[in-house]
Short mmCIF file of C-alpha atoms in Angstrom, two decimals:
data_model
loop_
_atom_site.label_atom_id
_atom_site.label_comp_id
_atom_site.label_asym_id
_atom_site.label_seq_id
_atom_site.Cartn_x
_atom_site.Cartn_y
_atom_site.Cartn_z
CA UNK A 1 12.36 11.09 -15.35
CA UNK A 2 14.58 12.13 -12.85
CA UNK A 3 17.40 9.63 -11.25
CA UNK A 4 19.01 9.88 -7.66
CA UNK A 5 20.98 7.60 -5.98
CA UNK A 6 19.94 6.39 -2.51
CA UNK A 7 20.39 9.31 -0.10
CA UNK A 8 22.69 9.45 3.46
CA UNK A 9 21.02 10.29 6.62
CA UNK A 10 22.14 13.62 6.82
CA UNK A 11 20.39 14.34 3.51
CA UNK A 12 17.04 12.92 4.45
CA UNK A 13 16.82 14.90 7.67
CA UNK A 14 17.84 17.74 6.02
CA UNK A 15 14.76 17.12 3.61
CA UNK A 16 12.39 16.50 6.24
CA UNK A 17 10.27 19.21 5.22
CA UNK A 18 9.70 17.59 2.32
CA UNK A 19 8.96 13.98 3.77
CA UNK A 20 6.54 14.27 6.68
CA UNK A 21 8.25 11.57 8.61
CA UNK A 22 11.86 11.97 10.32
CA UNK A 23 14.23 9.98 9.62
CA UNK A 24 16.07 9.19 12.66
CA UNK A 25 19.37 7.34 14.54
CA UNK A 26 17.62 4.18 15.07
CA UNK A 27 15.85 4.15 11.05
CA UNK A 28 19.48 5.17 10.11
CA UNK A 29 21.43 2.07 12.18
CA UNK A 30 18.54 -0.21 10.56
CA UNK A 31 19.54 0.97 6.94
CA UNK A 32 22.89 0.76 7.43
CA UNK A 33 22.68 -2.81 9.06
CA UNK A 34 19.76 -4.33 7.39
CA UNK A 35 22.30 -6.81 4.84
CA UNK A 36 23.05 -8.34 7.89
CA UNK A 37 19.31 -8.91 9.62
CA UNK A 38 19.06 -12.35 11.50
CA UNK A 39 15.74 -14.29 11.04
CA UNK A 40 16.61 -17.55 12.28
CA UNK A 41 13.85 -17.13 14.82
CA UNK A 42 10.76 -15.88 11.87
CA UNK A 43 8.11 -17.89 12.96
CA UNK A 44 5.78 -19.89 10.91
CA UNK A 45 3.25 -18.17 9.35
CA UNK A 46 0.05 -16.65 11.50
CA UNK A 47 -0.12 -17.37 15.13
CA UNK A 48 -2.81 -17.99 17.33
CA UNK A 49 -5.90 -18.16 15.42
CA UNK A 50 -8.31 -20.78 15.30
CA UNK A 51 -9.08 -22.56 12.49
CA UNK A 52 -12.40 -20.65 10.69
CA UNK A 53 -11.09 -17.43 11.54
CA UNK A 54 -8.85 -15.15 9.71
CA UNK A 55 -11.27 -11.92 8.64
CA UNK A 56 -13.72 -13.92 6.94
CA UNK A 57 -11.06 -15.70 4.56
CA UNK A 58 -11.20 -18.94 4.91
CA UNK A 59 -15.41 -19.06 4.64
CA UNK A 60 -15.57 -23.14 5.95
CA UNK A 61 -18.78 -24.82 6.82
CA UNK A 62 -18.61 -26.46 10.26
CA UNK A 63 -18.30 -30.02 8.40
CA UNK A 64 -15.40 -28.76 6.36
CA UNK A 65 -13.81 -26.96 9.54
CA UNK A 66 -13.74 -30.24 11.53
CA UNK A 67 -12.46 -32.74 8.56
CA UNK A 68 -9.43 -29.99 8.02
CA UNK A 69 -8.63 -29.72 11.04
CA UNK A 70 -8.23 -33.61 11.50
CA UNK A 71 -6.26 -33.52 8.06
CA UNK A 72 -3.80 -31.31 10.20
CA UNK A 73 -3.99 -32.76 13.34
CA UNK A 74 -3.17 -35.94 11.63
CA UNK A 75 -0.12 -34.35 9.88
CA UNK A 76 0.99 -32.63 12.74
CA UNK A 77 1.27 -36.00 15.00
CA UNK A 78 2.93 -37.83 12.33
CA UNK A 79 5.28 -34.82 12.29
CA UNK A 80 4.78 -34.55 9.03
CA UNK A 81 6.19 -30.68 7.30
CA UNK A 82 3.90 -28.08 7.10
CA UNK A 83 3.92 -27.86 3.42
CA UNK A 84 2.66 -31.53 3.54
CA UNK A 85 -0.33 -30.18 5.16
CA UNK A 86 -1.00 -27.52 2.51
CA UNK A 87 -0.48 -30.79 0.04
CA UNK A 88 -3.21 -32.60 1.82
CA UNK A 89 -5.85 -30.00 2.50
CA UNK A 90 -5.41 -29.28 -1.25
CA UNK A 91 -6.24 -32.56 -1.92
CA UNK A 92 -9.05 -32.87 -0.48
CA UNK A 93 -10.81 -29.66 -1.36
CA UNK A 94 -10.84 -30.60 -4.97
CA UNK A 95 -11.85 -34.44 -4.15
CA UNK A 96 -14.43 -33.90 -1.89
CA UNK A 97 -14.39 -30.14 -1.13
CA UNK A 98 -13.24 -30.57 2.77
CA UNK A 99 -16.48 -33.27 2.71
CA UNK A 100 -16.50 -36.74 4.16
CA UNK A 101 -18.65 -38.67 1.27
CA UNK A 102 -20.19 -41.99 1.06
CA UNK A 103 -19.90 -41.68 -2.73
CA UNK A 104 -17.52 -40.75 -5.89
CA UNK A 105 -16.02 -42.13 -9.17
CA UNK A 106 -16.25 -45.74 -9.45
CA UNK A 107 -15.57 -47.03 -5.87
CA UNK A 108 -13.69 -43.71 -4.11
CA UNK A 109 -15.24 -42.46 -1.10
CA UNK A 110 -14.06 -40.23 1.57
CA UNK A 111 -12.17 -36.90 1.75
CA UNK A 112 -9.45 -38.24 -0.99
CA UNK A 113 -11.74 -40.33 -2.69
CA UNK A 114 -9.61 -43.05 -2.04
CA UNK A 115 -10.39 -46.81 -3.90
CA UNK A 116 -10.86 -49.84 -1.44
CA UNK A 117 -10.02 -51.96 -5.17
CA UNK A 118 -6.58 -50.05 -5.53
CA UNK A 119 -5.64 -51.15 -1.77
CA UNK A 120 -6.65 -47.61 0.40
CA UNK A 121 -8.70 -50.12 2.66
CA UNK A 122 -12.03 -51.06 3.53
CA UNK A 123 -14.96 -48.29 2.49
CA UNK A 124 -15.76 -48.43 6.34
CA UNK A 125 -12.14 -47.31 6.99
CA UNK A 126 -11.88 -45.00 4.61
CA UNK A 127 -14.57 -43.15 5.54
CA UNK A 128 -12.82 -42.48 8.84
CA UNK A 129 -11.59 -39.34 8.20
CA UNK A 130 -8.40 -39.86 10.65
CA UNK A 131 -7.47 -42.96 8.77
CA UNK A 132 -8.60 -41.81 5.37
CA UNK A 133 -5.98 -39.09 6.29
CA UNK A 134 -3.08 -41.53 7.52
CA UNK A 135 -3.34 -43.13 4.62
CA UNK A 136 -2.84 -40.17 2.23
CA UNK A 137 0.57 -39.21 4.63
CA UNK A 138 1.99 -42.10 4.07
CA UNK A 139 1.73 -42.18 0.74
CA UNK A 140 2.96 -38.86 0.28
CA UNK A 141 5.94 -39.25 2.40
CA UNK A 142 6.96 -42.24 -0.02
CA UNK A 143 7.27 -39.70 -2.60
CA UNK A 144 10.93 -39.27 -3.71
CA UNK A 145 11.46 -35.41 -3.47
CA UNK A 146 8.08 -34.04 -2.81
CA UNK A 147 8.94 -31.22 -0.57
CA UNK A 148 10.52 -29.82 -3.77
CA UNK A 149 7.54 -30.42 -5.71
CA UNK A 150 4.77 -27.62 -6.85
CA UNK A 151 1.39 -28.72 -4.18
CA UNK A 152 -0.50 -30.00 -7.60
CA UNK A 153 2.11 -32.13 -8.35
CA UNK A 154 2.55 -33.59 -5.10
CA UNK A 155 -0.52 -33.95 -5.11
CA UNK A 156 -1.26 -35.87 -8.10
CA UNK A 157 2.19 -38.30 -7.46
CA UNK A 158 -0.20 -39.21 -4.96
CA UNK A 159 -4.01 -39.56 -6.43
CA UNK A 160 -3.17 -40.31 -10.16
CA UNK A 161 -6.07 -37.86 -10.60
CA UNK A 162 -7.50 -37.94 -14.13
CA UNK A 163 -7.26 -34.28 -13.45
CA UNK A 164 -3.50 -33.67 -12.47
CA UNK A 165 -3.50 -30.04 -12.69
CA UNK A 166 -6.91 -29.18 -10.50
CA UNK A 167 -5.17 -29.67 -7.42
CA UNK A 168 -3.32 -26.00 -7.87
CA UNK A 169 -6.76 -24.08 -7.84
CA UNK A 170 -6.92 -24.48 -4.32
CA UNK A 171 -3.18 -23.81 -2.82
CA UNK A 172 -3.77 -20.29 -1.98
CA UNK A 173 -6.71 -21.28 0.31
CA UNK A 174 -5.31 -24.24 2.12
CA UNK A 175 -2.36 -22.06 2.92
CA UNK A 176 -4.69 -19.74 4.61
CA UNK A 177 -6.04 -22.54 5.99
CA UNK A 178 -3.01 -24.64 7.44
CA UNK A 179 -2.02 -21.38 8.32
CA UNK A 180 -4.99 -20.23 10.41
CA UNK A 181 -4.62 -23.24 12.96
CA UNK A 182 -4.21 -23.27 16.01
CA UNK A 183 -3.29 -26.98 16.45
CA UNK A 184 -1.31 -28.01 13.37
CA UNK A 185 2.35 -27.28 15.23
CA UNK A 186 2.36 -23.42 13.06
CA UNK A 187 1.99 -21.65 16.50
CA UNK A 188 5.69 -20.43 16.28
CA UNK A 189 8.35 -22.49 15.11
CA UNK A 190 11.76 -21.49 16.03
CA UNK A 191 12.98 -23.22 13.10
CA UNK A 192 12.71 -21.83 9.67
CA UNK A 193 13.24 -25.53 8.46
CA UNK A 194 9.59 -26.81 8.95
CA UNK A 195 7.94 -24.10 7.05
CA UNK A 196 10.66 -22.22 4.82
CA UNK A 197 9.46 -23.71 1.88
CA UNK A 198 5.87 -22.83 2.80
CA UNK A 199 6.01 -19.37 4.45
CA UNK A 200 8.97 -17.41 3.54
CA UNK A 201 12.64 -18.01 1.67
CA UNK A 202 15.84 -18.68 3.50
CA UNK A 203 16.46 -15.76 5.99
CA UNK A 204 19.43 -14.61 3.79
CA UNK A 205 17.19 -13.84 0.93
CA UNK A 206 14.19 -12.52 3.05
CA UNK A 207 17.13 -9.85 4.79
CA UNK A 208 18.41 -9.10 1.65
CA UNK A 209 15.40 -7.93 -0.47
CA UNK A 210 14.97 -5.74 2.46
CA UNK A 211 18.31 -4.29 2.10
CA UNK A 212 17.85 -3.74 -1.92
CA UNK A 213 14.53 -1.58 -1.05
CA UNK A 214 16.18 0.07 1.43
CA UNK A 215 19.11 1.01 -0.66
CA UNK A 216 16.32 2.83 -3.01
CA UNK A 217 15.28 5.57 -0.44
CA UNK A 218 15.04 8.69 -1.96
CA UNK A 219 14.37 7.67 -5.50
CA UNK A 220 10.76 8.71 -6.91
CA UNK A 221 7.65 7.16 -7.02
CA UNK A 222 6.56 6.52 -10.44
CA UNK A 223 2.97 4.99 -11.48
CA UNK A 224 3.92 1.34 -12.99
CA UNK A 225 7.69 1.55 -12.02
CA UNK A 226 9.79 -1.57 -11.41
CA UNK A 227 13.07 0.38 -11.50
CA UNK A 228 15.76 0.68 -10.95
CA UNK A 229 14.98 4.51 -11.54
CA UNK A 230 11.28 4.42 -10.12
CA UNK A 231 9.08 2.64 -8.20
CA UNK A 232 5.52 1.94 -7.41
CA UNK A 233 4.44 0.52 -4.10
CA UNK A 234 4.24 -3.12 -5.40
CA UNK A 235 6.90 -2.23 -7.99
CA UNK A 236 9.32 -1.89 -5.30
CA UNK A 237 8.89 -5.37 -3.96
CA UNK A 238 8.90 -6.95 -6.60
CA UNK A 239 12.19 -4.87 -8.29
CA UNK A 240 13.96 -5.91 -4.67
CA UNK A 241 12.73 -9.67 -4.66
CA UNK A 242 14.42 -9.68 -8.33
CA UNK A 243 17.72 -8.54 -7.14
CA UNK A 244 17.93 -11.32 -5.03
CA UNK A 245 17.30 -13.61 -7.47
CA UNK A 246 13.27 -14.20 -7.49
CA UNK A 247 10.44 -13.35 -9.67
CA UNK A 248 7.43 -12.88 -8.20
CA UNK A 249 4.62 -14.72 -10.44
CA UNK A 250 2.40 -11.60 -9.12
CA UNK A 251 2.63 -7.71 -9.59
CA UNK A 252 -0.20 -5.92 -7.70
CA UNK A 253 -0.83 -4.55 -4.19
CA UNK A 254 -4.30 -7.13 -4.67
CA UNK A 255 -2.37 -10.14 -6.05
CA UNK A 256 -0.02 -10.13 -3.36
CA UNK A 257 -2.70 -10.07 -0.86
CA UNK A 258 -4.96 -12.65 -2.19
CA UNK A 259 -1.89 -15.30 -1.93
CA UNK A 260 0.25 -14.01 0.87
CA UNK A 261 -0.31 -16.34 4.35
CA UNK A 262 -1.95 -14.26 6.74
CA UNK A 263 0.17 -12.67 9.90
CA UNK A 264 -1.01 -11.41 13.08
CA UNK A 265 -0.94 -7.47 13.84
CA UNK A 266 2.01 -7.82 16.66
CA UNK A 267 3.66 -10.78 14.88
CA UNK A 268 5.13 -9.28 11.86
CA UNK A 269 8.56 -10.30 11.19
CA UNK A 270 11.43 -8.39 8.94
CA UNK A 271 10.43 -8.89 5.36
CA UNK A 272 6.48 -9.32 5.56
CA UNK A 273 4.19 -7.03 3.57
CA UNK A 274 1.54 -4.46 5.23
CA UNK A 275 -1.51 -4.09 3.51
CA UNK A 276 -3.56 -0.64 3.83
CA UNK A 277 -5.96 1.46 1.80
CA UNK A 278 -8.51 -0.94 1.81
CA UNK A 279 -11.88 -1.09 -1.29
CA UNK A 280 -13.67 -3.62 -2.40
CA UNK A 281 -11.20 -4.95 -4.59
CA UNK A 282 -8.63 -5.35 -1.74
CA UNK A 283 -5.77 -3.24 -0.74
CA UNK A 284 -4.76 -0.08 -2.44
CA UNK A 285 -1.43 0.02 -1.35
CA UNK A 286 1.45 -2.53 0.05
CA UNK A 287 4.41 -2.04 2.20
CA UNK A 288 7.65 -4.32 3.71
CA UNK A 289 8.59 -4.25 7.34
CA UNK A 290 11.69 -3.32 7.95
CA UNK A 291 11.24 -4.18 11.60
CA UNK A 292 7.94 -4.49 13.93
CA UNK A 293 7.13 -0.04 14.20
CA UNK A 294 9.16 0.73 10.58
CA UNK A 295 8.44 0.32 7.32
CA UNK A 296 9.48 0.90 3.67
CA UNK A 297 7.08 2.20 1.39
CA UNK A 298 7.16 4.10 -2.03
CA UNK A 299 4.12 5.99 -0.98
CA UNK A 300 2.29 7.84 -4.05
CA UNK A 301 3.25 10.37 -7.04
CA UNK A 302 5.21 13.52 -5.36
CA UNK A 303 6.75 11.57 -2.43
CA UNK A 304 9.95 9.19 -2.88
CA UNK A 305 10.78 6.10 -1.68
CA UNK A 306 10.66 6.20 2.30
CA UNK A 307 10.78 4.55 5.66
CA UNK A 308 8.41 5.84 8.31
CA UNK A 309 6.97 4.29 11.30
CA UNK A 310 3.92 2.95 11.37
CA UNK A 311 0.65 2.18 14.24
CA UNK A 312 -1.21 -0.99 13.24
CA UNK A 313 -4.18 -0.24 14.92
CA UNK A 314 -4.30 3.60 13.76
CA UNK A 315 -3.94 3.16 9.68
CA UNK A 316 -5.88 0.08 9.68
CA UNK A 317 -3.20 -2.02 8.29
CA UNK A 318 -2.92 -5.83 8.26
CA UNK A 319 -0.15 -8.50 7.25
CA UNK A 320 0.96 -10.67 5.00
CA UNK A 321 4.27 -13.27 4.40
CA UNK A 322 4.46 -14.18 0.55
CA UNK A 323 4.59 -18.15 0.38
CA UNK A 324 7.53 -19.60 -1.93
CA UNK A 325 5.34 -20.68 -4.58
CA UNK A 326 4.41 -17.15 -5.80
CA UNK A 327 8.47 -17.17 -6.89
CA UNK A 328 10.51 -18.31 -9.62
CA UNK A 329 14.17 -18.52 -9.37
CA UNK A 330 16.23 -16.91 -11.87
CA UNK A 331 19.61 -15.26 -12.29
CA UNK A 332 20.68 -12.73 -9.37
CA UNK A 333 21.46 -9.08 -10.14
CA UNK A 334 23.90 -7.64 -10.31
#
């Protein structure tokens, strides 16, 4: 296997034959500048998409459309953090799959399956899906720390399900769903505070695992590589995310798109993923945005680690922002 260190400017343009993409001034001032990226303005998640769109992910009935998007509405006036949202969507797909129901275990009824006996309020309140919702908030928000909980956990401090671990079944999906409205305050948040833990990490760590894949231009792509010698396309993501001090909990091009919060083509943000090379079983290949128009990629056997530009529309290419749950802190590289 060979090894080369991360190559200069003047050695990639020299090699452009080679690599059917120039690299030029502007990629070169990005590489050279990317530690210090600023993404105190990354906005929150997809914008401007109704809820029940989103390519055919989300797949709601028109009952289960309306009831989450009171669950958000609800959060969003009480101001309560995105994440909070994902927490209560959650909820309420595995107690009444997104239905408002005149029936359940013992005496629950509504979305949460909330108990008139254990104090949630009458069954005719209850069964108000704006109240039924208010009422799960404020419970939630009485739990000490649960912004740094997992969702199922949050979750369950609030239902005391006899099932505490069901909950987590259903996070991927009510991100995609929290993240697909158009009235639950994710338009664009200039704020990375209301969604970091949600969307994307700090903007320190999302600029730095750029940098680290940067800094492997010119090494070779290698089927199954994680590095540091070799990389595959996912391989390099997740070998960059490491340095930083992350493990991803997934590995594939396929993984990373089933859980990653969908982004808008034109909205893409330093440190999001593009998807392309589309079959049945998702996307073939993954990249990272280096900035909207430039990418870094470790393309396929006989081309090295790269950055390119790259048209949207042209390669059929869509985005993605991994969510903080898909990582697991541990030591930072060296």
């Amino acid at each position: 296997m060979r090894t080369r260190t991360s190559v200069a400017l003047g050695s990639t343009v020299a090699a452009a034959v080679l690599i059917p993409y120039l690299v030029t001034s502007s990629v070169a001032n990005t590489i050279s500048s990317a530690a210090g990226l600023n993404l105190s303005n990354v906005s929150c998640a997809a914008l401007d998409m109704k809820l029940g769109s989103g390519g055919g992910l989300l797949s709601l009935t028109a009952e289960q459309t309306r009831n989450a998007e009171i669950i958000i509405s609800v959060g969003a006036r009480m101001n309560v953090p995105v994440r909070g949202r994902v927490v209560a969507v959650a909820t309420a797909m595995q107690e009444s799959g997104l239905r408002n129901i005149s029936y359940g275990d013992r005496d629950s009824v509504g979305l949460f399956q909330q108990r008139p006996s254990q104090g949630w309020g009458t069954v005719e309140q209850i069964m108000d899906a704006r109240y039924s919702s208010t009422q799960f908030y404020n419970h939630l928000l009485k739990v000490g720390g649960w912004q740094d909980m997992a969702v199922t956990q949050a979750a369950q401090a609030v239902q005391r399900s006899g099932f505490p671990t069901a909950y987590a079944k259903h996070e991927a999906k009510a991100v995609q769903i929290v993240a697909s409205s158009s009235s639950g305050g994710v338009q664009q948040i200039n704020s990375l505070s209301g969604c970091t833990p949600l969307t994307s990490p700090a903007s320190y760590n999302t600029s730095g695992y750029v940098s680290y894949a940067l800094k492997q231009v010119g090494k070779p792509y290698v089927w199954g590589g994680t590095g540091p010698d070799g990389f595959d396309c996912s391989g390099l993501i997740v070998w960059a995310w490491r340095q930083m001090g992350y493990q991803l909990k997934i590995r594939t091009s396929e993984q990373m798109y089933d859980v990653s919060v969908p982004v808008q083509q034109g909205q893409e943000k330093t440190g999001d993923l593009i998807f392309a090379q589309f079959k049945a079983g998702g996307p073939g290949h993954v990249m990272i945005v280096i900035k909207p128009g430039l990418l870094v990629e470790a393309p396929r056997t006989g081309l090295d680690v790269r950055v390119r530009e790259y048209d949207a529309a042209t390669e059929n290419l869509r985005f993605g922002r991994l969510p903080t749950s898909q990582m697991t802190a541990v030591s930072k590289q060296a």
